[in-house]
Coordinates of C-alpha atoms and ligand atoms in Angstrom, one line a residue:
M1 CA -8.8 -3.9 9.3
A2 CA -11.8 -2.5 9.3
H3 CA -11.5 0.0 12.1
E4 CA -12.6 3.6 11.4
L5 CA -11.6 6.5 13.1
T6 CA -14.9 8.3 13.1
P7 CA -17.1 5.5 12.9
E8 CA -20.5 7.5 12.8
T9 CA -19.0 9.1 9.6
P10 CA -19.1 6.3 6.9
A11 CA -16.3 6.3 4.4
H12 CA -18.7 6.3 1.4
E13 CA -20.7 9.4 2.4
S14 CA -20.7 12.1 0.2
G15 CA -18.0 14.6 0.4
R16 CA -19.6 17.1 2.9
A17 CA -18.6 17.6 6.6
A18 CA -20.6 15.8 9.0
G19 CA -22.7 18.5 10.5
A20 CA -21.9 21.2 8.1
K21 CA -24.4 23.0 6.7
D22 CA -25.9 22.5 3.3
T23 CA -24.9 25.2 1.3
R24 CA -25.4 23.4 -1.7
E25 CA -22.0 24.6 -2.9
P26 CA -19.4 21.9 -4.4
I27 CA -17.0 21.4 -2.3
E28 CA -13.6 19.8 -2.8
Q29 CA -13.2 15.8 -2.7
P30 CA -10.5 14.5 -0.4
P31 CA -7.8 12.2 -1.8
I32 CA -8.9 9.0 -2.4
E33 CA -7.0 7.4 0.8
Q34 CA -8.9 9.8 3.1
R35 CA -12.4 8.9 2.4
R36 CA -10.9 5.2 2.5
N37 CA -10.1 5.6 6.0
G38 CA -13.4 7.2 7.1
L39 CA -11.0 9.8 8.4
Y40 CA -12.7 12.5 6.0
P41 CA -14.3 15.4 6.3
E42 CA -13.3 16.2 9.9
I43 CA -9.7 16.9 10.0
S44 CA -8.8 20.2 11.6
D45 CA -5.9 22.0 10.8
E46 CA -5.0 21.5 14.6
L47 CA -5.3 17.9 14.0
A48 CA -3.3 17.6 11.1
Q49 CA -0.7 19.6 12.6
S50 CA -0.7 17.9 15.7
M51 CA 0.2 14.5 13.7
R52 CA 2.9 16.1 11.8
S53 CA 5.4 16.4 14.9
G54 CA 6.0 14.7 18.2
W55 CA 7.4 11.6 16.9
A56 CA 10.8 9.9 17.9
D57 CA 13.6 9.5 15.3
T58 CA 13.2 5.4 15.1
E59 CA 15.8 4.5 12.4
L60 CA 17.7 1.6 13.0
H61 CA 21.7 1.2 13.2
G62 CA 24.1 -1.3 13.2
L63 CA 21.7 -3.7 11.2
E64 CA 23.3 -6.8 9.7
P65 CA 22.5 -8.3 6.1
I66 CA 20.4 -11.1 6.2
A67 CA 21.2 -14.6 6.2
Q68 CA 20.9 -15.4 2.8
A69 CA 22.5 -12.1 1.2
A70 CA 25.5 -14.0 0.2
H71 CA 23.0 -16.4 -1.7
T72 CA 21.0 -14.0 -3.2
E73 CA 24.0 -11.8 -4.1
R74 CA 25.3 -15.2 -6.1
R75 CA 21.8 -15.9 -7.8
R76 CA 21.9 -12.1 -9.1
A77 CA 25.4 -12.8 -10.7
A78 CA 24.1 -15.6 -12.7
L79 CA 20.7 -14.0 -13.9
S80 CA 23.3 -10.9 -14.8
A81 CA 25.9 -13.3 -16.7
R82 CA 23.0 -15.0 -18.9
F83 CA 21.5 -11.8 -19.8
P84 CA 24.3 -9.4 -20.4
G85 CA 23.5 -5.5 -21.3
E86 CA 19.9 -6.0 -20.7
R87 CA 17.9 -4.2 -18.2
L88 CA 16.3 -6.9 -16.1
V89 CA 12.9 -5.8 -13.9
I90 CA 11.8 -8.6 -11.4
P91 CA 8.7 -7.0 -9.6
A92 CA 7.0 -8.7 -6.2
G93 CA 3.7 -8.0 -7.1
N94 CA 1.0 -5.9 -5.6
L95 CA -1.7 -6.6 -2.8
R96 CA -4.9 -7.9 -4.4
T97 CA -8.1 -6.1 -3.0
R98 CA -10.7 -8.4 -1.3
S99 CA -13.4 -5.8 -0.6
N100 CA -13.1 -2.1 -0.2
D101 CA -9.8 -1.2 1.6
T102 CA -8.9 -5.1 2.7
E103 CA -6.7 -6.8 0.6
Y104 CA -5.8 -10.7 0.7
A105 CA -2.8 -11.7 2.4
F106 CA -0.1 -10.8 0.2
R107 CA 2.8 -13.2 -0.7
A108 CA 5.5 -11.9 -2.6
G109 CA 6.5 -13.2 -6.1
T110 CA 8.8 -16.2 -6.4
E111 CA 11.6 -14.9 -8.6
Y112 CA 11.5 -11.3 -6.7
A113 CA 11.8 -13.3 -3.1
Y114 CA 14.6 -15.5 -4.6
L115 CA 17.1 -12.9 -5.9
T116 CA 16.4 -10.2 -3.1
G117 CA 15.4 -12.1 0.0
D118 CA 13.0 -9.6 0.5
Q119 CA 9.3 -9.8 0.7
S120 CA 7.6 -6.3 0.6
H121 CA 4.6 -5.9 -1.6
D122 CA 5.4 -3.6 -4.6
G123 CA 9.1 -4.4 -4.0
V124 CA 10.8 -4.6 -7.9
L125 CA 14.7 -5.1 -8.6
V126 CA 16.2 -3.8 -11.3
L127 CA 19.5 -4.8 -12.6
E128 CA 21.1 -2.1 -14.8
P129 CA 23.4 -3.5 -17.3
T130 CA 26.6 -1.8 -17.0
A131 CA 30.3 -2.5 -18.8
D132 CA 30.9 -5.7 -17.1
G133 CA 27.7 -6.8 -16.0
H134 CA 24.9 -5.2 -14.0
T135 CA 24.4 -3.1 -11.3
A136 CA 21.2 -4.2 -8.7
T137 CA 18.7 -1.7 -7.2
V138 CA 15.5 -2.7 -5.2
H139 CA 12.7 -0.3 -5.4
L140 CA 10.9 0.0 -2.3
R141 CA 8.1 2.2 -0.6
P142 CA 10.2 4.2 1.5
R143 CA 8.9 5.2 5.1
S144 CA 5.7 7.2 5.2
N145 CA 6.2 11.0 5.1
R146 CA 4.7 12.7 8.2
E147 CA 4.8 16.5 7.0
N148 CA 2.3 15.4 4.1
G149 CA 0.0 13.3 6.2
E150 CA 0.8 10.3 4.3
F151 CA 1.9 8.7 7.7
W152 CA -1.9 8.5 9.4
L153 CA -4.4 9.3 6.1
D154 CA -3.0 7.3 3.3
G155 CA -4.4 3.3 3.2
Q156 CA -0.4 2.2 3.3
G157 CA 0.4 4.6 5.8
E158 CA 3.1 3.6 8.2
L159 CA 0.3 4.0 11.2
W160 CA -2.3 1.8 9.3
V161 CA 0.0 -0.9 8.5
G162 CA 2.8 -1.1 10.6
R163 CA 6.5 0.1 10.3
R164 CA 8.6 -0.2 6.9
H165 CA 12.2 -0.5 6.8
S166 CA 13.5 2.6 5.7
L167 CA 15.4 2.8 2.5
A168 CA 18.9 2.8 4.1
E169 CA 17.7 -0.2 6.7
A170 CA 16.7 -2.1 3.5
A171 CA 19.9 -1.5 1.7
R172 CA 22.1 -2.6 4.6
L173 CA 19.7 -5.7 5.4
L174 CA 19.7 -6.8 1.3
G175 CA 23.2 -5.7 0.5
I176 CA 21.5 -4.1 -1.9
P177 CA 21.0 0.0 -2.7
A178 CA 17.5 0.6 -2.5
E179 CA 15.3 3.8 -3.8
D180 CA 11.8 5.1 -3.8
V181 CA 9.6 2.8 -5.6
R182 CA 7.2 5.4 -6.6
E183 CA 9.8 6.8 -9.1
L184 CA 10.8 3.8 -10.9
P185 CA 7.6 3.8 -13.7
G186 CA 8.4 7.2 -14.8
R187 CA 12.3 6.6 -15.3
L188 CA 11.4 3.1 -16.8
R189 CA 9.6 4.7 -19.6
E190 CA 11.8 7.1 -20.2
A191 CA 14.8 4.8 -20.3
T192 CA 16.4 3.3 -23.7
G193 CA 17.9 0.1 -24.1
P194 CA 16.7 -3.8 -24.0
V195 CA 15.0 -4.6 -21.3
R196 CA 12.8 -7.6 -19.9
V197 CA 10.2 -8.1 -16.9
V198 CA 8.8 -11.0 -15.4
R199 CA 5.2 -10.8 -16.0
G200 CA 2.4 -11.1 -14.2
H201 CA 3.1 -9.4 -10.6
D202 CA 3.0 -5.9 -11.4
A203 CA 0.4 -4.3 -13.9
G204 CA 1.9 -0.8 -13.2
I205 CA 5.6 -1.9 -13.9
E206 CA 4.5 -4.0 -16.9
S207 CA 2.5 -1.1 -18.3
A208 CA 5.3 1.3 -17.8
L209 CA 6.9 -1.5 -20.4
T210 CA 4.6 -2.1 -22.6
D211 CA 6.3 -0.4 -25.9
K212 CA 9.6 -2.0 -24.7
V213 CA 9.4 -5.9 -24.1
T214 CA 7.9 -9.1 -25.6
A215 CA 6.1 -12.0 -24.5
E216 CA 8.8 -14.2 -26.0
R217 CA 11.9 -12.3 -24.4
D218 CA 10.3 -12.3 -21.0
E219 CA 9.7 -15.5 -21.3
E220 CA 13.2 -16.2 -21.6
L221 CA 13.7 -14.4 -18.3
R222 CA 11.1 -16.6 -16.4
V223 CA 12.4 -19.7 -18.0
F224 CA 15.9 -18.7 -16.8
L225 CA 15.0 -17.9 -13.0
S226 CA 12.5 -21.3 -13.2
E227 CA 15.9 -23.7 -14.0
A228 CA 18.4 -21.4 -11.8
R229 CA 16.0 -22.8 -8.8
L230 CA 16.3 -26.5 -9.8
V231 CA 19.3 -27.0 -7.9
K232 CA 19.3 -25.8 -4.1
D233 CA 21.9 -23.6 -2.6
E234 CA 22.8 -24.8 1.4
F235 CA 20.5 -22.0 2.7
E236 CA 17.6 -23.2 0.4
I237 CA 18.3 -27.1 1.7
A238 CA 18.4 -25.7 5.4
E239 CA 15.3 -23.8 4.6
L240 CA 13.2 -27.1 3.3
R241 CA 14.5 -29.3 6.1
K242 CA 12.9 -26.8 8.5
A243 CA 9.7 -26.5 6.3
C244 CA 9.5 -30.4 6.5
D245 CA 10.3 -30.4 10.2
A246 CA 7.3 -28.0 10.8
T247 CA 5.3 -29.8 8.8
A248 CA 6.1 -33.1 10.6
R249 CA 4.8 -31.1 13.9
G250 CA 1.5 -30.0 12.0
F251 CA 0.7 -33.6 11.6
E252 CA 1.4 -34.7 14.8
D253 CA -0.9 -31.9 16.0
V254 CA -3.8 -33.3 13.6
V255 CA -3.2 -36.9 15.0
R256 CA -3.8 -35.6 18.4
V257 CA -7.0 -33.7 18.0
L258 CA -8.5 -36.3 15.6
D259 CA -11.5 -37.1 17.9
R260 CA -12.4 -33.4 17.6
A261 CA -12.2 -33.4 13.9
E262 CA -14.9 -36.6 14.2
A263 CA -17.0 -34.4 16.5
T264 CA -16.6 -31.4 13.4
S265 CA -15.2 -32.0 10.3
E266 CA -12.2 -31.9 8.1
R267 CA -11.8 -28.4 8.8
Y268 CA -10.7 -29.1 11.9
V269 CA -7.7 -30.8 10.6
E270 CA -7.4 -27.9 8.0
G271 CA -7.6 -25.4 11.1
T272 CA -5.1 -27.6 13.1
F273 CA -2.4 -27.7 10.2
F274 CA -3.0 -23.7 9.6
L275 CA -2.4 -23.0 13.4
R276 CA 1.2 -25.0 12.8
A277 CA 2.1 -23.1 9.6
R278 CA 1.3 -19.8 10.7
V279 CA 3.2 -20.0 14.3
E280 CA 6.4 -22.0 12.6
G281 CA 6.3 -20.6 9.3
N282 CA 4.5 -18.1 6.7
D283 CA 1.7 -20.1 5.7
V284 CA 0.5 -23.2 4.1
G285 CA 2.5 -23.4 1.0
Y286 CA -0.6 -24.6 -0.7
G287 CA -4.2 -25.0 0.6
S288 CA -4.4 -28.3 2.5
I289 CA -6.0 -31.1 1.2
C290 CA -7.7 -32.7 4.1
A291 CA -9.9 -35.4 2.6
A292 CA -11.8 -38.3 4.7
G293 CA -13.4 -40.9 3.4
P294 CA -14.4 -41.1 -0.4
H295 CA -12.8 -37.2 -0.8
A296 CA -9.6 -38.9 -0.7
T297 CA -10.2 -39.9 -4.4
T298 CA -10.3 -36.5 -5.5
L299 CA -6.8 -34.9 -6.0
H300 CA -7.6 -31.7 -5.0
W301 CA -9.9 -31.7 -2.3
V302 CA -9.8 -28.4 -0.8
R303 CA -13.3 -27.8 0.6
N304 CA -12.0 -29.7 3.4
D305 CA -16.2 -29.4 4.7
G306 CA -16.7 -33.5 5.0
P307 CA -17.5 -35.6 7.7
V308 CA -14.2 -37.8 9.4
R309 CA -15.5 -41.0 10.3
P310 CA -14.0 -43.8 12.3
G311 CA -13.0 -46.9 10.3
E312 CA -12.3 -44.4 7.1
L313 CA -8.8 -43.3 5.9
L314 CA -8.0 -39.4 6.4
L315 CA -5.8 -38.4 3.4
L316 CA -3.6 -35.3 4.4
D317 CA -1.7 -33.5 2.3
A318 CA -0.2 -30.4 3.2
G319 CA 3.0 -28.3 4.0
V320 CA 4.8 -25.6 6.0
E321 CA 5.9 -22.4 4.1
T322 CA 8.8 -21.1 6.1
T323 CA 9.2 -17.0 6.7
E324 CA 11.6 -17.5 3.8
L325 CA 9.0 -18.9 1.8
Y326 CA 10.0 -22.6 0.9
T327 CA 7.7 -25.0 1.4
A328 CA 7.0 -28.9 2.5
D329 CA 4.9 -31.0 0.3
V330 CA 4.1 -34.2 2.4
T331 CA 1.2 -36.5 2.5
R332 CA 0.1 -39.3 4.9
T333 CA -2.9 -41.1 5.0
L334 CA -4.3 -42.3 8.4
P335 CA -6.7 -44.5 9.8
V336 CA -8.9 -42.3 11.8
N337 CA -9.5 -44.8 14.5
G338 CA -5.6 -45.9 14.5
R339 CA -6.0 -49.2 12.6
F340 CA -6.2 -49.9 9.2
S341 CA -8.6 -52.3 8.2
A342 CA -7.3 -55.4 5.8
V343 CA -8.3 -53.9 2.4
Q344 CA -7.2 -50.3 3.4
R345 CA -4.2 -52.1 4.6
R346 CA -3.7 -54.2 1.3
I347 CA -4.1 -51.0 -0.7
Y348 CA -2.0 -48.8 1.5
D349 CA 1.0 -51.3 1.4
A350 CA 1.0 -51.9 -2.3
V351 CA 1.4 -47.7 -2.2
Y352 CA 4.0 -47.9 0.0
E353 CA 5.7 -50.7 -1.8
A354 CA 5.4 -48.1 -5.0
Q355 CA 6.8 -44.8 -3.0
E356 CA 9.8 -47.5 -1.6
A357 CA 10.7 -48.0 -5.3
G358 CA 10.5 -44.7 -6.2
I359 CA 12.7 -43.1 -3.7
A360 CA 15.7 -46.1 -4.4
A361 CA 15.5 -44.4 -8.2
V362 CA 16.4 -40.8 -6.9
R363 CA 20.1 -40.6 -7.4
P364 CA 22.5 -38.1 -9.3
G365 CA 22.4 -39.0 -13.0
A366 CA 19.1 -41.1 -12.8
L367 CA 16.7 -39.4 -15.5
F368 CA 14.0 -37.3 -13.5
R369 CA 11.2 -40.1 -14.7
D370 CA 12.8 -43.0 -13.6
F371 CA 10.8 -42.7 -10.0
H372 CA 7.8 -42.5 -11.4
D373 CA 8.4 -45.3 -14.1
A374 CA 9.5 -47.4 -11.1
A375 CA 6.5 -46.6 -8.6
Q376 CA 3.7 -47.1 -11.7
R377 CA 5.2 -50.6 -12.0
V378 CA 4.9 -51.5 -8.8
L379 CA 1.2 -50.4 -8.8
A380 CA 0.5 -51.7 -12.2
T381 CA 1.5 -55.0 -10.9
R382 CA -0.6 -55.2 -7.6
L383 CA -3.6 -53.7 -10.0
V384 CA -2.8 -57.0 -12.0
E385 CA -2.6 -59.4 -9.0
W386 CA -5.8 -57.9 -7.8
G387 CA -7.4 -58.7 -10.8
L388 CA -8.6 -55.0 -11.9
L389 CA -6.9 -55.4 -15.5
D390 CA -9.1 -58.3 -17.6
G391 CA -6.1 -60.4 -17.4
L392 CA -3.4 -58.3 -19.0
D393 CA -0.1 -58.9 -18.6
V394 CA 2.4 -55.8 -16.5
E395 CA 4.0 -54.9 -19.4
K396 CA 0.8 -54.5 -21.6
V397 CA -0.7 -52.3 -18.9
L398 CA 2.4 -50.1 -18.7
E399 CA 2.7 -49.8 -22.2
L400 CA -1.3 -49.0 -22.4
G401 CA -0.7 -46.6 -19.4
L402 CA -4.3 -48.5 -18.2
Q403 CA -3.0 -48.4 -14.5
R404 CA -3.8 -44.5 -14.7
R405 CA -7.4 -45.3 -13.9
W406 CA -6.4 -45.9 -10.3
T407 CA -2.6 -43.9 -10.0
L408 CA -4.2 -40.5 -11.8
H409 CA -1.0 -38.5 -11.5
G410 CA 2.8 -38.1 -11.9
T411 CA 4.7 -39.6 -9.1
G412 CA 6.6 -36.6 -8.3
H413 CA 7.5 -33.0 -9.0
M414 CA 10.2 -30.4 -8.3
L415 CA 9.8 -28.6 -4.4
G416 CA 11.4 -25.3 -3.0
M417 CA 9.7 -21.9 -3.1
D418 CA 6.9 -22.8 -5.1
V419 CA 5.1 -26.1 -4.1
H420 CA 5.3 -27.3 -7.9
D421 CA 8.4 -25.5 -8.1
C422 CA 10.4 -24.3 -11.4
A423 CA 7.2 -25.3 -13.6
A424 CA 8.5 -22.9 -16.3
A425 CA 11.6 -25.3 -16.6
R426 CA 12.1 -26.5 -20.3
R427 CA 11.3 -30.3 -20.7
A428 CA 14.8 -31.0 -21.2
S429 CA 16.0 -29.6 -18.3
Y430 CA 13.4 -31.1 -15.8
V431 CA 10.9 -33.6 -17.2
A432 CA 13.2 -35.4 -19.7
G433 CA 16.5 -34.1 -17.7
T434 CA 18.8 -36.0 -15.1
L435 CA 18.9 -35.3 -11.7
E436 CA 21.7 -33.6 -9.9
P437 CA 22.6 -33.2 -6.2
G438 CA 21.0 -30.5 -4.6
M439 CA 17.6 -31.0 -6.6
C440 CA 14.3 -31.7 -4.0
L441 CA 11.6 -33.5 -5.3
T442 CA 8.5 -35.2 -3.7
V443 CA 7.9 -39.1 -4.3
E444 CA 4.0 -39.6 -4.2
P445 CA 2.6 -42.5 -5.7
G446 CA -1.2 -43.0 -4.7
L447 CA -4.1 -45.4 -5.8
Y448 CA -7.6 -43.9 -6.0
F449 CA -10.5 -45.7 -6.2
Q450 CA -13.8 -43.6 -7.0
A451 CA -17.0 -44.3 -4.8
D452 CA -18.9 -45.0 -8.1
D453 CA -15.9 -47.1 -9.8
L454 CA -18.2 -50.1 -10.9
T455 CA -14.8 -52.1 -12.3
V456 CA -13.4 -52.6 -8.9
P457 CA -14.7 -54.4 -6.2
E458 CA -17.1 -52.8 -4.0
E459 CA -14.7 -52.9 -0.7
Y460 CA -12.3 -50.9 -2.8
R461 CA -14.5 -48.3 -3.6
G462 CA -14.1 -45.0 -1.9
I463 CA -10.4 -45.6 -1.0
G464 CA -7.8 -43.4 -1.8
V465 CA -4.3 -43.9 -0.8
R466 CA -1.0 -41.2 -1.2
I467 CA 2.0 -41.2 0.6
E468 CA 4.3 -38.2 -0.4
D469 CA 8.0 -37.3 1.0
D470 CA 10.3 -34.7 0.0
I471 CA 13.5 -36.3 -1.1
L472 CA 17.0 -34.6 -1.4
V473 CA 19.1 -35.8 -4.0
T474 CA 22.4 -35.9 -2.6
E475 CA 26.3 -36.7 -4.0
D476 CA 25.7 -40.7 -2.8
G477 CA 22.0 -41.0 -3.6
N478 CA 19.2 -38.9 -1.6
R479 CA 17.9 -38.0 2.0
N480 CA 14.4 -37.9 2.9
L481 CA 13.8 -34.7 4.3
S482 CA 10.1 -35.4 5.8
A483 CA 11.2 -38.9 7.2
A484 CA 10.1 -37.7 11.2
L485 CA 6.5 -38.8 9.9
P486 CA 6.3 -42.9 9.7
R487 CA 5.1 -44.2 6.2
R488 CA 5.1 -47.9 6.9
A489 CA 1.5 -49.0 7.8
D490 CA 2.7 -50.7 11.2
E491 CA 4.9 -47.6 12.0
V492 CA 1.9 -45.4 11.2
E493 CA -0.4 -47.3 13.7
T494 CA 2.3 -47.5 16.4
W495 CA 3.1 -43.4 16.0
M496 CA -0.8 -42.8 16.1
A497 CA -1.4 -44.9 18.9
R498 CA 1.8 -42.8 20.9
L499 CA 0.4 -39.6 19.8
R500 CA -3.4 -40.2 21.3
G501 CA -2.0 -41.6 24.2
Ligands
LIG601 N1 -0.1 -31.3 -2.6 C1 -0.1 -31.0 -4.2 C2 0.9 -31.9 -4.9 O1 1.0 -33.0 -3.9 O2 1.4 -32.1 -5.5
LIG602 MN1 0.9 -33.1 -1.8
LIG603 MN1 3.3 -33.0 -4.5

């Protein structure tokens, strides 16, 4: 968005008309937005007048509510019931400047999107307490005013950033009355009564509330909204399925171009997956980990600037985020040349077996940590068999946690709109809690032998393997939402051979 209408007049030039006489008289500074756009200083009255009119009425009539409107209403009702008599403020967040007038890609705050189905930057949901609950209002940027020039002179004018929904259209789509967000800070400042805000998204809104909120009470709101998302509704489950299906296609894309990754770098893998994420969804749900060779032993390898070499493994941990902001989180560890070596296969099979044990432990009524314990037991058993633990038995290894030198991380986490979903939930409801139908979690054991680990045989060094799937807890056990991608070593090889023709 670096186009300037008058490029010959740099935006940073001092407030003086190009070519105008240097009268040394101070002249009035134009609004900052005009200067940002590089429009200043050559706006004739005739041009300003011209831009005011001659535009068609494009108001959209007969819009239907968004698909999840009934679900967001139910989610707001649960929130209302938890905090009777209190004003609740849930902001979407603001754009973040990258430099000058360019911004980072915006992603609406999870709580706001969950409760409204909307993703507008600067949006704020407010639940106003009433005698018998709350009324919800969504506060949004309205359509740009053309009379006062905002339409084309403001950096957020629709001429620059595209048409927004009118407040009436937004209200119809979301099923929530909509008002102009620019009036909200003043109203919040004046309002009385108990109030809570979801922090961390909108500094302007927080500053309007600064004397009225406390960190402790706001945290209770955040915790509630995190725990509310532990059990997914039908809409959310369908979104997670979509995310997993698109992710499976993204992995297939990568396998098809592994020869080009070999000729370039891990970035080719990252770019290939990203293309799928942008075409089928909103984005990747987190920075893709495209870790070839020894990089696979670095848990969050997102630099992705290393070589992809035949004979080594590629650990790809990536997820498509849908347009409604639900993400998959899937890992496959693939032999770059299509066949596992004997030692790669030995390590891979141990991780596969651990994942099988972990997935089998996911069912309603099980403890959240059961699947972790099941997977860790398998890995510890293999590590003991391979002679890496000084002759200790498996029970002792598990008691002391010594396997963790090579297993490194927990075996999974909740998944949803955030890749590490429900992260503010209390221990008792999540880590120390019990699985229920509708929960969705990853099962992702791994073994990582660092390249400089002198305690393992040389042939193990620099090998990292993780297998990660997205598992929905059902009434009768679980469903693997990412089962479209093969996991067993021989099936992975057959699948790769087929895709690479
Ligand atoms: N991709 C991050 C994780 O697997 O948790
Ligand atoms: Mn992952
Ligand atoms: Mn994960």
